[in-house]
């Protein structure tokens, strides 16, 4: 998988929360459930060159989830 950017926003495969990870490292532990999300396994939402842009999208997307990281219904 070729990434055109350095920071990927991914959806946690277990709890559905969003997090940014450095694509050069390729993985990051979810702060909500502890699952280790990996590029190629977890769904990539968008890729950015700038970590601030990735962080802003993570904040926006996680505002749609509750504190535990699980998506709210309705």
PDB file of C-alpha atoms in Angstrom:
ATOM      1  CA  UNK A   1       0.000   0.000   0.000  1.00  0.00           C
ATOM      2  CA  UNK A   2       1.459   3.348  -1.041  1.00  0.00           C
ATOM      3  CA  UNK A   3       0.658   6.293   1.234  1.00  0.00           C
ATOM      4  CA  UNK A   4       0.909   9.820  -0.110  1.00  0.00           C
ATOM      5  CA  UNK A   5       1.401  11.550   3.213  1.00  0.00           C
ATOM      6  CA  UNK A   6       2.954  10.943   6.559  1.00  0.00           C
ATOM      7  CA  UNK A   7       0.021  10.904   9.003  1.00  0.00           C
ATOM      8  CA  UNK A   8      -2.977   8.622   8.532  1.00  0.00           C
ATOM      9  CA  UNK A   9      -6.278   8.991  10.345  1.00  0.00           C
ATOM     10  CA  UNK A  10      -7.612   5.495  10.989  1.00  0.00           C
ATOM     11  CA  UNK A  11     -10.729   4.035  12.548  1.00  0.00           C
ATOM     12  CA  UNK A  12     -10.027   1.610  15.387  1.00  0.00           C
ATOM     13  CA  UNK A  13     -11.010  -1.872  14.272  1.00  0.00           C
ATOM     14  CA  UNK A  14     -12.355  -2.711  17.743  1.00  0.00           C
ATOM     15  CA  UNK A  15     -14.067   0.333  19.269  1.00  0.00           C
ATOM     16  CA  UNK A  16     -14.578   2.611  16.252  1.00  0.00           C
ATOM     17  CA  UNK A  17     -12.767   5.648  17.649  1.00  0.00           C
ATOM     18  CA  UNK A  18     -10.408   7.583  15.392  1.00  0.00           C
ATOM     19  CA  UNK A  19      -6.704   8.149  15.838  1.00  0.00           C
ATOM     20  CA  UNK A  20      -3.780   9.497  13.852  1.00  0.00           C
ATOM     21  CA  UNK A  21      -0.683   7.444  13.278  1.00  0.00           C
ATOM     22  CA  UNK A  22       2.655   8.017  11.631  1.00  0.00           C
ATOM     23  CA  UNK A  23       2.680   5.886   8.470  1.00  0.00           C
ATOM     24  CA  UNK A  24       6.459   5.420   8.734  1.00  0.00           C
ATOM     25  CA  UNK A  25       5.884   3.551  12.004  1.00  0.00           C
ATOM     26  CA  UNK A  26       2.738   1.837  10.683  1.00  0.00           C
ATOM     27  CA  UNK A  27       0.890   1.165  13.928  1.00  0.00           C
ATOM     28  CA  UNK A  28      -0.512   2.823  17.050  1.00  0.00           C
ATOM     29  CA  UNK A  29      -2.307   1.635  20.171  1.00  0.00           C
ATOM     30  CA  UNK A  30      -5.869   2.931  20.574  1.00  0.00           C
ATOM     31  CA  UNK A  31      -6.134   5.205  23.639  1.00  0.00           C
ATOM     32  CA  UNK A  32      -9.690   3.965  24.318  1.00  0.00           C
ATOM     33  CA  UNK A  33      -9.552   0.174  24.031  1.00  0.00           C
ATOM     34  CA  UNK A  34      -5.856  -0.668  23.742  1.00  0.00           C
ATOM     35  CA  UNK A  35      -6.075  -2.404  20.369  1.00  0.00           C
ATOM     36  CA  UNK A  36      -2.965  -1.977  18.219  1.00  0.00           C
ATOM     37  CA  UNK A  37      -4.168  -0.531  14.907  1.00  0.00           C
ATOM     38  CA  UNK A  38      -1.982  -1.154  11.870  1.00  0.00           C
ATOM     39  CA  UNK A  39      -1.851   0.329   8.384  1.00  0.00           C
ATOM     40  CA  UNK A  40      -3.333  -2.235   6.023  1.00  0.00           C
ATOM     41  CA  UNK A  41      -5.620  -3.687   8.704  1.00  0.00           C
ATOM     42  CA  UNK A  42      -7.455  -0.686  10.166  1.00  0.00           C
ATOM     43  CA  UNK A  43      -9.582   1.449   7.853  1.00  0.00           C
ATOM     44  CA  UNK A  44      -7.702   4.553   6.716  1.00  0.00           C
ATOM     45  CA  UNK A  45     -10.008   7.575   6.572  1.00  0.00           C
ATOM     46  CA  UNK A  46      -7.575  10.154   5.192  1.00  0.00           C
ATOM     47  CA  UNK A  47      -3.829  10.808   4.945  1.00  0.00           C
ATOM     48  CA  UNK A  48      -2.129  14.136   5.661  1.00  0.00           C
ATOM     49  CA  UNK A  49       1.371  15.611   5.404  1.00  0.00           C
ATOM     50  CA  UNK A  50       0.819  17.737   8.495  1.00  0.00           C
ATOM     51  CA  UNK A  51       0.176  16.245  11.974  1.00  0.00           C
ATOM     52  CA  UNK A  52      -1.980  19.222  12.958  1.00  0.00           C
ATOM     53  CA  UNK A  53      -4.404  18.556  10.089  1.00  0.00           C
ATOM     54  CA  UNK A  54      -4.612  14.890  11.068  1.00  0.00           C
ATOM     55  CA  UNK A  55      -5.239  15.835  14.704  1.00  0.00           C
ATOM     56  CA  UNK A  56      -8.026  18.246  13.758  1.00  0.00           C
ATOM     57  CA  UNK A  57      -9.840  15.544  11.778  1.00  0.00           C
ATOM     58  CA  UNK A  58      -9.448  13.080  14.670  1.00  0.00           C
ATOM     59  CA  UNK A  59     -11.017  15.613  17.054  1.00  0.00           C
ATOM     60  CA  UNK A  60     -13.881  16.265  14.656  1.00  0.00           C
ATOM     61  CA  UNK A  61     -14.606  12.579  14.063  1.00  0.00           C
ATOM     62  CA  UNK A  62     -14.312  11.632  17.734  1.00  0.00           C
ATOM     63  CA  UNK A  63     -16.781  14.362  18.653  1.00  0.00           C
ATOM     64  CA  UNK A  64     -19.332  12.004  17.096  1.00  0.00           C
ATOM     65  CA  UNK A  65     -18.411   9.273  19.599  1.00  0.00           C
ATOM     66  CA  UNK A  66     -18.950   9.083  23.336  1.00  0.00           C
ATOM     67  CA  UNK A  67     -16.199   9.065  25.967  1.00  0.00           C
ATOM     68  CA  UNK A  68     -15.600   5.296  25.841  1.00  0.00           C
ATOM     69  CA  UNK A  69     -14.855   5.490  22.130  1.00  0.00           C
ATOM     70  CA  UNK A  70     -17.897   3.496  21.021  1.00  0.00           C
ATOM     71  CA  UNK A  71     -20.130   5.189  18.474  1.00  0.00           C
ATOM     72  CA  UNK A  72     -23.414   6.613  19.668  1.00  0.00           C
ATOM     73  CA  UNK A  73     -26.590   5.285  18.095  1.00  0.00           C
ATOM     74  CA  UNK A  74     -29.040   7.652  16.441  1.00  0.00           C
TER      75      UNK A  74
END
